Every structure is written in structure tokens, then in C-alpha cells.
PDB file of C-alpha atoms and ligand atoms in Angstrom:
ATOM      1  CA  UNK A   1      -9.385  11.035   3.149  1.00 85.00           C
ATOM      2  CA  UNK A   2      -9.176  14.565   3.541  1.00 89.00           C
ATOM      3  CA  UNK A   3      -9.198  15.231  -0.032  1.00 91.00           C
ATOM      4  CA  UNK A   4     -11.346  12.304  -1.179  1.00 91.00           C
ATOM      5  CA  UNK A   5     -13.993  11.117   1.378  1.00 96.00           C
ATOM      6  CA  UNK A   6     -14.467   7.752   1.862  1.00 97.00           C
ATOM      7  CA  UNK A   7     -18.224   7.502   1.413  1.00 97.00           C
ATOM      8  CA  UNK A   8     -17.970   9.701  -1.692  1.00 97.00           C
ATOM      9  CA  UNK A   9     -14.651   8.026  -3.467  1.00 97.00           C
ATOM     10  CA  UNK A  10     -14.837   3.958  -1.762  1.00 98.00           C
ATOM     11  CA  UNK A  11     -18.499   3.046  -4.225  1.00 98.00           C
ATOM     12  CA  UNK A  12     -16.629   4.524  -7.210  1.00 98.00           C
ATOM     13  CA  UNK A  13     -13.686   2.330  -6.871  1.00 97.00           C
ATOM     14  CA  UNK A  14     -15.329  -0.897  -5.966  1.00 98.00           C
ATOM     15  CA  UNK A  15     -18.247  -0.300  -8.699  1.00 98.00           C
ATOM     16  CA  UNK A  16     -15.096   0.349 -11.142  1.00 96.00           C
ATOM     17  CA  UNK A  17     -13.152  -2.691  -9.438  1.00 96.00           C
ATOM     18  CA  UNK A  18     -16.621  -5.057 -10.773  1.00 95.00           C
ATOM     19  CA  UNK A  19     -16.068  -4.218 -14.470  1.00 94.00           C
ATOM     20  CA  UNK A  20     -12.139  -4.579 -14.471  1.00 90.00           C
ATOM     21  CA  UNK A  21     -11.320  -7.336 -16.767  1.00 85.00           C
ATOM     22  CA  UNK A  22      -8.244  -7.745 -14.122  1.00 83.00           C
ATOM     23  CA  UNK A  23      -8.303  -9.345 -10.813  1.00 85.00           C
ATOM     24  CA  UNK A  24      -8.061  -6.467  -8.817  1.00 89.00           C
ATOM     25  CA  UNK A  25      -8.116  -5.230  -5.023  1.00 93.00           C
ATOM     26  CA  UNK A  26      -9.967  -2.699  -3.460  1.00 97.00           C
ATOM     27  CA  UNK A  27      -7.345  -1.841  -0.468  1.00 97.00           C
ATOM     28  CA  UNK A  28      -8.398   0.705   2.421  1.00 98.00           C
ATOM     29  CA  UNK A  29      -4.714   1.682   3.288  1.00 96.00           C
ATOM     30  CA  UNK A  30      -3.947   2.365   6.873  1.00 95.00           C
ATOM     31  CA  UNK A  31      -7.090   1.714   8.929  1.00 97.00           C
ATOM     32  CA  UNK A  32      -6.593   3.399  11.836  1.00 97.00           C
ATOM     33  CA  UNK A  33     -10.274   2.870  13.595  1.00 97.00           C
ATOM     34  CA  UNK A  34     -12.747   0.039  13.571  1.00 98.00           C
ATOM     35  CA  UNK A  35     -14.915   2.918  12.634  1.00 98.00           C
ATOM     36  CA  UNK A  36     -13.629   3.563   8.843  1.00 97.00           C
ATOM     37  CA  UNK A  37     -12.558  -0.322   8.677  1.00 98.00           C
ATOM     38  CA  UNK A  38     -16.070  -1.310   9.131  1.00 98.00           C
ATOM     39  CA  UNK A  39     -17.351   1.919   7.001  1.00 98.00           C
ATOM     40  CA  UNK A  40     -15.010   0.233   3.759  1.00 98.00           C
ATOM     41  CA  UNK A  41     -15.755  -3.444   4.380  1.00 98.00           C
ATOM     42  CA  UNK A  42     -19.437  -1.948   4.433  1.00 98.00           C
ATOM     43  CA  UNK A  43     -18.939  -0.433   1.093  1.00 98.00           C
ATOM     44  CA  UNK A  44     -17.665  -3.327  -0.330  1.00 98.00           C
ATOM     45  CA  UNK A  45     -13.992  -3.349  -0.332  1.00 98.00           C
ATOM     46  CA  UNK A  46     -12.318  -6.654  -0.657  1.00 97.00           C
ATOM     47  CA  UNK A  47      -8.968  -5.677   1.563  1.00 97.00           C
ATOM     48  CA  UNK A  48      -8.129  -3.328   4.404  1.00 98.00           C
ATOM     49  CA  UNK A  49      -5.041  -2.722   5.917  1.00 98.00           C
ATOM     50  CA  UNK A  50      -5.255  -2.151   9.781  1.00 98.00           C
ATOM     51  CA  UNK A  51      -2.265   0.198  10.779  1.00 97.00           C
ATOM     52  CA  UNK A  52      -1.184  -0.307  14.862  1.00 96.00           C
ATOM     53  CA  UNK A  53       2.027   0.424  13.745  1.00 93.00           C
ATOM     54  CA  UNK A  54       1.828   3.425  16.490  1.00 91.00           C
ATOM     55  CA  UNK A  55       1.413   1.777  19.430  1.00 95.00           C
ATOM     56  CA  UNK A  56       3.014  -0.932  21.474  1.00 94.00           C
ATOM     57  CA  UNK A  57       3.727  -4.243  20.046  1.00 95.00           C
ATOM     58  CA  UNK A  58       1.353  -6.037  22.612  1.00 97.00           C
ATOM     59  CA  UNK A  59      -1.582  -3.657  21.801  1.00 97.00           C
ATOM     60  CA  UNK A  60      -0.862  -4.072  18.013  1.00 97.00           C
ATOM     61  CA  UNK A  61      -1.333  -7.507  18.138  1.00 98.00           C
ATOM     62  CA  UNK A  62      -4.539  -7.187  19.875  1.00 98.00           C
ATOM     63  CA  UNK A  63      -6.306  -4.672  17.951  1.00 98.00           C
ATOM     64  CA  UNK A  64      -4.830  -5.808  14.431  1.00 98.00           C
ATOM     65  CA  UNK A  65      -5.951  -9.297  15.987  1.00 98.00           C
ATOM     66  CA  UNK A  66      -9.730  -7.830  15.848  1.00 98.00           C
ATOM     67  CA  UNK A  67      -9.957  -5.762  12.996  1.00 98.00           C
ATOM     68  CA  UNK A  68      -8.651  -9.262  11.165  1.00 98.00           C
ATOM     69  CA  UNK A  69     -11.698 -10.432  12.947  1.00 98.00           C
ATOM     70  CA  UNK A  70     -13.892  -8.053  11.417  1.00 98.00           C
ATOM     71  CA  UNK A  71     -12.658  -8.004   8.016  1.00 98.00           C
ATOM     72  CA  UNK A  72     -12.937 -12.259   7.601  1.00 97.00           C
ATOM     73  CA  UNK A  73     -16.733 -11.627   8.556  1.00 98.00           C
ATOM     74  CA  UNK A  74     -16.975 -10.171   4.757  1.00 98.00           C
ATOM     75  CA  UNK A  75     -14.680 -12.127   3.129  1.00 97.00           C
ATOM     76  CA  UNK A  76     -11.885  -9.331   2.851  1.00 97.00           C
ATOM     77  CA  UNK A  77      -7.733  -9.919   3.273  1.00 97.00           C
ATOM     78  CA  UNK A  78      -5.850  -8.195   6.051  1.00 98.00           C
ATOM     79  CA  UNK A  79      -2.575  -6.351   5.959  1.00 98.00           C
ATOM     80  CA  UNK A  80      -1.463  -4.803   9.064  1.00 98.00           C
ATOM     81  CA  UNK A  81       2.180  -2.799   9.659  1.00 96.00           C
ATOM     82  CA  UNK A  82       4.960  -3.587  12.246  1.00 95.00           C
ATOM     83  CA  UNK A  83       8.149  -1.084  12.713  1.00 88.00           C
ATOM     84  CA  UNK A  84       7.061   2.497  11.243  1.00 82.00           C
ATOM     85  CA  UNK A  85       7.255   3.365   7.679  1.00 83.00           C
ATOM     86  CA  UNK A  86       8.735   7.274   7.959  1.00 74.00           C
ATOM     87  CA  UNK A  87       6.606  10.268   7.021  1.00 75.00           C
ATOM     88  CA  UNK A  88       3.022  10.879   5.084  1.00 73.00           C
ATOM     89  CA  UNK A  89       1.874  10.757   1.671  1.00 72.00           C
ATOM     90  CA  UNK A  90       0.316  14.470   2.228  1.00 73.00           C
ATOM     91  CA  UNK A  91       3.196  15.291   4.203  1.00 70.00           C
ATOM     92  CA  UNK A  92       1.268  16.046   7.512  1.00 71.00           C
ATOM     93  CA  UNK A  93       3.136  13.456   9.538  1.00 69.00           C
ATOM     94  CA  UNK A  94       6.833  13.366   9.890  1.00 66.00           C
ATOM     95  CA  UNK A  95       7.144  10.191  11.510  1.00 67.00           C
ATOM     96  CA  UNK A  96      10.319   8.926  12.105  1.00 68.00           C
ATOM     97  CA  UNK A  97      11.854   5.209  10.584  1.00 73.00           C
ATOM     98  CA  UNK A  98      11.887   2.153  13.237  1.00 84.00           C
ATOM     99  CA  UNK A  99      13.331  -0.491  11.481  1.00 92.00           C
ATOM    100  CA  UNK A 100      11.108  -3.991  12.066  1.00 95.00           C
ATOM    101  CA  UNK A 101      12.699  -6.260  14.256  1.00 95.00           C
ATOM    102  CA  UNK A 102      12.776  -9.594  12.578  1.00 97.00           C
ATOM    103  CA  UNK A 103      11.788 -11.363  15.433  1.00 96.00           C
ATOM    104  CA  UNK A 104       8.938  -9.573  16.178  1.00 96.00           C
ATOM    105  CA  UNK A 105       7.887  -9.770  12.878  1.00 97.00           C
ATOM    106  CA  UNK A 106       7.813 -13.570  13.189  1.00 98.00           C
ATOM    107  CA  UNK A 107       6.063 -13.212  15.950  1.00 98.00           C
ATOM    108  CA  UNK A 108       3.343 -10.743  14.719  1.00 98.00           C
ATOM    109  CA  UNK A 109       2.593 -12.942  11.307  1.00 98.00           C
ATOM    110  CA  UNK A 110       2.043 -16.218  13.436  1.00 98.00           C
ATOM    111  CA  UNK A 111      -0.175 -14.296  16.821  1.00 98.00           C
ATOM    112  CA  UNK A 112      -2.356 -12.456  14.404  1.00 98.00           C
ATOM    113  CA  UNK A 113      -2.551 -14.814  11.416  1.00 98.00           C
ATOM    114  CA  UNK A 114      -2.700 -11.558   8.639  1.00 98.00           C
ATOM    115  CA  UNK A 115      -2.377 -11.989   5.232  1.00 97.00           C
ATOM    116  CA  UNK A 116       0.427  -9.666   4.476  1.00 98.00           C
ATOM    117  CA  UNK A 117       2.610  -7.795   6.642  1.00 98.00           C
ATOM    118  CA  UNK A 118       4.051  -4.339   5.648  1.00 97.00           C
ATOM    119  CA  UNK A 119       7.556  -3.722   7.438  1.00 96.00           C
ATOM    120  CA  UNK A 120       9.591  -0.686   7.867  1.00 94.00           C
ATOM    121  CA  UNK A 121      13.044  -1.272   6.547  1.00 95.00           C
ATOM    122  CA  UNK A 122      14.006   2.584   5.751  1.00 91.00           C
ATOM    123  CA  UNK A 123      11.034   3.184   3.513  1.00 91.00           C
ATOM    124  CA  UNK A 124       9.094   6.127   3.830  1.00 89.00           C
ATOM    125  CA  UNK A 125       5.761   7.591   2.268  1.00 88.00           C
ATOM    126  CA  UNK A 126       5.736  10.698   0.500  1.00 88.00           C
ATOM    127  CA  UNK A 127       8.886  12.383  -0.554  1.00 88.00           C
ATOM    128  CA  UNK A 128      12.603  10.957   0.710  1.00 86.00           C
ATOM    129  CA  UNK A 129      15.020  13.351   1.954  1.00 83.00           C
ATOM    130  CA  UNK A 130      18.100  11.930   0.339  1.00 85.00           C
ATOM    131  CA  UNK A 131      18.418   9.032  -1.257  1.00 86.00           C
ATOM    132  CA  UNK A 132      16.817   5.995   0.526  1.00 89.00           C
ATOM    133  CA  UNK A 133      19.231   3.391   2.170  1.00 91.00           C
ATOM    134  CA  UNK A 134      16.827   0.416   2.446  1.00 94.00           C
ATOM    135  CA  UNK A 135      18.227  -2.745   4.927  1.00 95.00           C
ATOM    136  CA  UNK A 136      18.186  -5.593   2.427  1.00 97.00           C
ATOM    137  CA  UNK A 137      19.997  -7.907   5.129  1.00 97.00           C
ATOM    138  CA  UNK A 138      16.856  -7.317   7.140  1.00 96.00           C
ATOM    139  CA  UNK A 139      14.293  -8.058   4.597  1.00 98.00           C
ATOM    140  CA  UNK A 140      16.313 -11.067   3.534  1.00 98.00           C
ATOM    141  CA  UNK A 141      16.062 -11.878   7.744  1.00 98.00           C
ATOM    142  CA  UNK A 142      12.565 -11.326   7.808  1.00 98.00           C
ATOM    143  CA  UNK A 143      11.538 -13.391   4.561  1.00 98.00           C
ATOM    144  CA  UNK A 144      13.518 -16.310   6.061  1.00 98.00           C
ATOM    145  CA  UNK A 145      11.231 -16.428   9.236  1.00 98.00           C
ATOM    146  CA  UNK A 146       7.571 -15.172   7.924  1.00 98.00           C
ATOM    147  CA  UNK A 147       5.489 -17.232   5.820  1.00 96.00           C
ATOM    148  CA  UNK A 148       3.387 -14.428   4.419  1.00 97.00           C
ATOM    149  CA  UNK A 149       3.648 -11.345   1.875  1.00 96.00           C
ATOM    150  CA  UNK A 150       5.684  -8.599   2.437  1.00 98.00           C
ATOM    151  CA  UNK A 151       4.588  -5.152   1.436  1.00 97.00           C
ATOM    152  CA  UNK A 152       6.650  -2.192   1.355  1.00 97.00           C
ATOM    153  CA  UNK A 153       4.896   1.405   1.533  1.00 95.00           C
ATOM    154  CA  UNK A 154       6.889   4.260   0.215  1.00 93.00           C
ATOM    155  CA  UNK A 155       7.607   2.686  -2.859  1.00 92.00           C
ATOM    156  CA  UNK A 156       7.955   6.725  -4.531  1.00 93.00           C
ATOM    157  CA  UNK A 157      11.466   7.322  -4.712  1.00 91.00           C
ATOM    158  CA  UNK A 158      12.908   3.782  -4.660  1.00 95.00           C
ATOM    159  CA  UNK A 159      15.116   3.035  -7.585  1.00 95.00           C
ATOM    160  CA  UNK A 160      14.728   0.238 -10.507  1.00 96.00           C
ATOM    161  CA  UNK A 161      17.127  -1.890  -8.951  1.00 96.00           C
ATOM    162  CA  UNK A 162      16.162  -1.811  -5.197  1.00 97.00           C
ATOM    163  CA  UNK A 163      12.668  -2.326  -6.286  1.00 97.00           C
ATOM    164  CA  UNK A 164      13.996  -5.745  -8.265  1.00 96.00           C
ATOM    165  CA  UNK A 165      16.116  -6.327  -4.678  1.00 97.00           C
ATOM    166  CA  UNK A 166      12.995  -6.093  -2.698  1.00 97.00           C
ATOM    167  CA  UNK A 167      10.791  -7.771  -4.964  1.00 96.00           C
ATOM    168  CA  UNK A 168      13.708 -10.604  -5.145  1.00 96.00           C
ATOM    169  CA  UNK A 169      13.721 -11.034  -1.171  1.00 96.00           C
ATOM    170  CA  UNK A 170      10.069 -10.836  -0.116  1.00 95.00           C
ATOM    171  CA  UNK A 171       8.064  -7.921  -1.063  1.00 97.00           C
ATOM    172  CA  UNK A 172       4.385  -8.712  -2.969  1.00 94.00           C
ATOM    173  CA  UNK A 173       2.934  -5.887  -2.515  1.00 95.00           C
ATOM    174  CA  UNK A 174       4.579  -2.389  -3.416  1.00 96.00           C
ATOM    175  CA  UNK A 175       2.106   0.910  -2.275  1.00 96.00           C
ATOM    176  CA  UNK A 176       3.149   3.713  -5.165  1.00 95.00           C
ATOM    177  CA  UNK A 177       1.111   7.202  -4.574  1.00 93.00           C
ATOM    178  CA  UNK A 178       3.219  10.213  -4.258  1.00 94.00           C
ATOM    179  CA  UNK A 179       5.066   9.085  -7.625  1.00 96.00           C
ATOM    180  CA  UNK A 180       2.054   9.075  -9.493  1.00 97.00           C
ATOM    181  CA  UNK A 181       1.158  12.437  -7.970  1.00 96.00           C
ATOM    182  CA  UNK A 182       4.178  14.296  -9.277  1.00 97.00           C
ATOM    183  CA  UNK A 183       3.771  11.844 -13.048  1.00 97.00           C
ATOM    184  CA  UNK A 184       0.220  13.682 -13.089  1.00 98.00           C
ATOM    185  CA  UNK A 185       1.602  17.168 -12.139  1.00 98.00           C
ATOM    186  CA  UNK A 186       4.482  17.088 -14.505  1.00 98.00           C
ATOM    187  CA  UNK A 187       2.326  16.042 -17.501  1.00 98.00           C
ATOM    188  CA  UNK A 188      -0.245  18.764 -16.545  1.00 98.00           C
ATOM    189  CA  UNK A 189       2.281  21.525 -16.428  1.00 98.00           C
ATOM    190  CA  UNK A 190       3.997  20.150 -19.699  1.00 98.00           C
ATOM    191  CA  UNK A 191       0.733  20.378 -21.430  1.00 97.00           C
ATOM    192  CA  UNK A 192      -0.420  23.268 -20.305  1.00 97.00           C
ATOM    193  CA  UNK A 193      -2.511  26.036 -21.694  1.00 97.00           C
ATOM    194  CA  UNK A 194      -5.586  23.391 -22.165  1.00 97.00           C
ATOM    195  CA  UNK A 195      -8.277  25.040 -24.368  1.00 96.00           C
ATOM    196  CA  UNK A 196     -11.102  23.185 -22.342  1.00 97.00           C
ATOM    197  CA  UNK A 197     -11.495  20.868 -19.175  1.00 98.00           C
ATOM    198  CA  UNK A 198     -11.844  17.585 -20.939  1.00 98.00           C
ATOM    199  CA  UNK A 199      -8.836  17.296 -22.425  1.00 97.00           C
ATOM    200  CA  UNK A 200      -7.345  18.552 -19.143  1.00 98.00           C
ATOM    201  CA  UNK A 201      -9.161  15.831 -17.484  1.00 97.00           C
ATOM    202  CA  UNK A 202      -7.803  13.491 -20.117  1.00 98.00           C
ATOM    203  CA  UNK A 203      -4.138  14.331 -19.385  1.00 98.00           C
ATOM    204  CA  UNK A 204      -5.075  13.896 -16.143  1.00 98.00           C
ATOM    205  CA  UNK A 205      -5.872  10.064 -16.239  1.00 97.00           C
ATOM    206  CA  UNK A 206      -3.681   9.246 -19.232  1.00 98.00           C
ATOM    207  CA  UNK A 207      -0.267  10.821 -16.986  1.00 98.00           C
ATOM    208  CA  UNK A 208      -1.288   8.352 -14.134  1.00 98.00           C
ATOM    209  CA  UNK A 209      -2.036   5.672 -16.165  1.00 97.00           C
ATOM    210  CA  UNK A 210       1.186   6.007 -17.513  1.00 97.00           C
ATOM    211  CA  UNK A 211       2.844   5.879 -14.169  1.00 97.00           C
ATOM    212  CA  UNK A 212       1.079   2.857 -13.102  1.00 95.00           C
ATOM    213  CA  UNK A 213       2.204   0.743 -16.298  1.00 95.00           C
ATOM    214  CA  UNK A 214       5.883   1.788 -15.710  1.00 96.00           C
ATOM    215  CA  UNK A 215       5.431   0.604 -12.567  1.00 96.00           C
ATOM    216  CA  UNK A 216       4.284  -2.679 -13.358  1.00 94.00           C
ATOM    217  CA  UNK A 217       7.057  -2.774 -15.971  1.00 94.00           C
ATOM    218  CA  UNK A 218       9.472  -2.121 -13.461  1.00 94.00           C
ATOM    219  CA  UNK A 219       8.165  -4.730 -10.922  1.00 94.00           C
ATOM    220  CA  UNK A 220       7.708  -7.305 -13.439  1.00 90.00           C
ATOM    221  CA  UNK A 221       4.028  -8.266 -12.915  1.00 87.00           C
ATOM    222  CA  UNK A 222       2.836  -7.239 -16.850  1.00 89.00           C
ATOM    223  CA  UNK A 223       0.651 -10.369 -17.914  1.00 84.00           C
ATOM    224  CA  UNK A 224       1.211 -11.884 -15.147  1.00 82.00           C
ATOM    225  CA  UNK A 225      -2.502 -12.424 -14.761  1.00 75.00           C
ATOM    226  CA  UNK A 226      -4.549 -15.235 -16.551  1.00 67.00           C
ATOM    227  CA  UNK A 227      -8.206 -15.162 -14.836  1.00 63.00           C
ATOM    228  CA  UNK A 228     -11.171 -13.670 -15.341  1.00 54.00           C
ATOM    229  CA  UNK A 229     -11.890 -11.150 -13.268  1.00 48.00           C
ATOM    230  CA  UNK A 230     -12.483 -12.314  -9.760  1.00 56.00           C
ATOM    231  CA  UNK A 231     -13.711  -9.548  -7.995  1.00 58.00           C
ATOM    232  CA  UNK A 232     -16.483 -10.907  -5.520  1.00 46.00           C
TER     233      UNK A 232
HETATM  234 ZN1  LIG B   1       1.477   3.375   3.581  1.00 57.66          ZN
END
């Protein structure tokens, strides 16, 4: 939010989000204060994610318990964390991995009744040192004893095939950023001298475009859609 401040950047996206001919979501990713939770439900967006992923299982449960609150005042879907997904997309936070215990996990989903859960099975946001070893056999665990959608953050740097593994065992919701950072970058510096701004600009959106429709190649969910758009 540093670079893109939430009163500035959240109307864009959900007056955008009203005119996609798409069902679409407008997430607020990692809520960390009731604060900016209530600022983006306020704005209008239709999902937030409440991250307690920080603190102590017990206290997780409690706060994600009333930001869930909160959020099914206005209608919007809930995704909260358990474990800890390792570093930051902006690369201020080297957090560590804790793998999600797949009995707390069960245990989370059922006390706090969330819509999706995002776990931390050696995914990380922002750029992977090495190549990332992601615990299938815990996913797998996890999907047999919670009911709900699995998200996986850190989804720049996975492979094709783990993606199709993850997507197999669980995950419905895959959080892509850093990947269409560099896509953007790359295409930029590839195109580069631009004679004026617009075209610059043009590259811009085209190179993440791009990014995103690989993506959804690669996780299988082109045409998947058949309503109207149903943003409310
Ligand atoms: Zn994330």
C-alpha cells in the first residue's frame, strides 16, 4: 500500500471490477487491522483476506473470528492464513516458512467458519531463494480434513507442474504478483527506447496482461466461466 494507497487505487479496481464482463473479485490481501479491513469493505470490495498468521493460534482464531464478522455485514468472503507463507512481495519482510499443521488447520476452518484458508506449505511471496520444495503430502493431509478452498500465496516462482500438483490436491485460489512484476519489467526493458509515454504505458498493461493469461493457461481456469458478470 506503500506504493498504491488504498483510498486512491481500491475505487479504481472495484469501479473497473462493475464493467468486467467476468465474474470477478475485488480481494484486499493480507488485512492486518480492522482499520484498512473496514476502510476496503467501505469502498466496496467484495473479499478481504484477514492475515493473523503472526500471532498465536488462539488469538488468530479470535481476531480472524471478528474481522469474518465484519466482512459478512457487507456481503464480502473471508480468507484468513494459518502457518506463515515466507518473505514479502516488496521484499521488506523476510519472514521465515512454518509449515501448517494439518490439524490445526482443521481446526481453524471449522472455529472460524472462513471461506478459504491460505496455508504455508514452503511457499513464499516475492522472490524464492532456490528452487521451492513445496510439501505435497501435507496439502494432500490438509485437503483430506478441511472442507473449504485452499489458497496458496507465493505462487511466483512455482513451476507448471507443481502448480497442476497443487491445483490437483486442494488449492482454488493461487495469489501471482511478483511474476507479473518482473513479465512487466522484462517487456519494458525489451522495448525500450519508447518515443512517447503512451505506448510505454501500453507495453505496460499489454506485458501484464500477458502474464495473467499464461497464468490462467497454466492453471487451467480459461473459459471456465459461463455467467454474466456477478459483481454486486
Ligand atoms: Zn500473500
Amino acid at each position: 500500500m506503500n506504493h498504491s494507497p488504498l483510498h486512491l487505487i481500491g475505487p479504481v479496481m472495484v469501479a473497473a471490477a462493475k464493467k468486467a464482463t467476468v465474474p470477478v473479485a475485488v480481494h484486499f490481501d493480507h488485512g492486518l487491522t480492522e482499520e484498512k479491513i473496514r476502510e476496503a469493505l467501505e469502498i466496496g470490495f467484495s473479499s478481504i483476506m484477514y492475515d493473523g498468521s503472526h500471532h498465536p493460534l488462539e488469538i488468530n482464531i479470535t481476531e480472524t473470528k471478528k474481522m469474518a464478522a465484519i466482512a459478512r455485514e457487507y456481503g464480502a468472503t473471508v480468507e484468513a492464513e494459518i502457518g506463515q507463507v515466507g518473505g514479502s512481495e516488496d521484499g521488506s519482510v523476510d519472514l521465515e516458512v512454518l509449515i501448517t499443521s494439518t490439524e490445526e488447520a482443521k481446526m481453524f476452518a471449522v472455529e472460524t467458519k472462513i471461506d478459504a484458508l491460505a496455508i504455508a506449505i514452503g511457499n513464499a511471496h516475492g522472490v524464492y531463494k532456490g528452487e521451492p520444495k513445496l510439501r505435497f503430502d501435507r496439502l494432500e493431509e490438509i485437503n483430506r480434513e478441511v472442507d473449504i478452498p485452499l489458497v496458496l500465496h507465493g505462487g511466483s516462482g512455482i513451476s507448471e507442474k507443481d502448480f497442476r500438483t497443487s491445483i490437483h490436491h486442494g488449492i482454488r485460489k493461487i495469489n501471482v504478483a511478483t511474476s507479473t512484476f518482473h513479465s512487466v519489467i522484462n517487456t519494458v526493458n525489451e522495448a525500450a527506447p519508447f518515443k512517447d509515454y503512451f505506448s510505454y504505458h501500453e507495453t505496460v498493461i499489454a506485458a501484464a496482461a500477458e502474464n495473467v493469461k499464461r497464468h490462467m493457461e497454466m492453471f487451467q481456469s480459461v473459459g471456465r466461466v459461463k455467467e454474466d458478470n456477478v459483481y454486486v
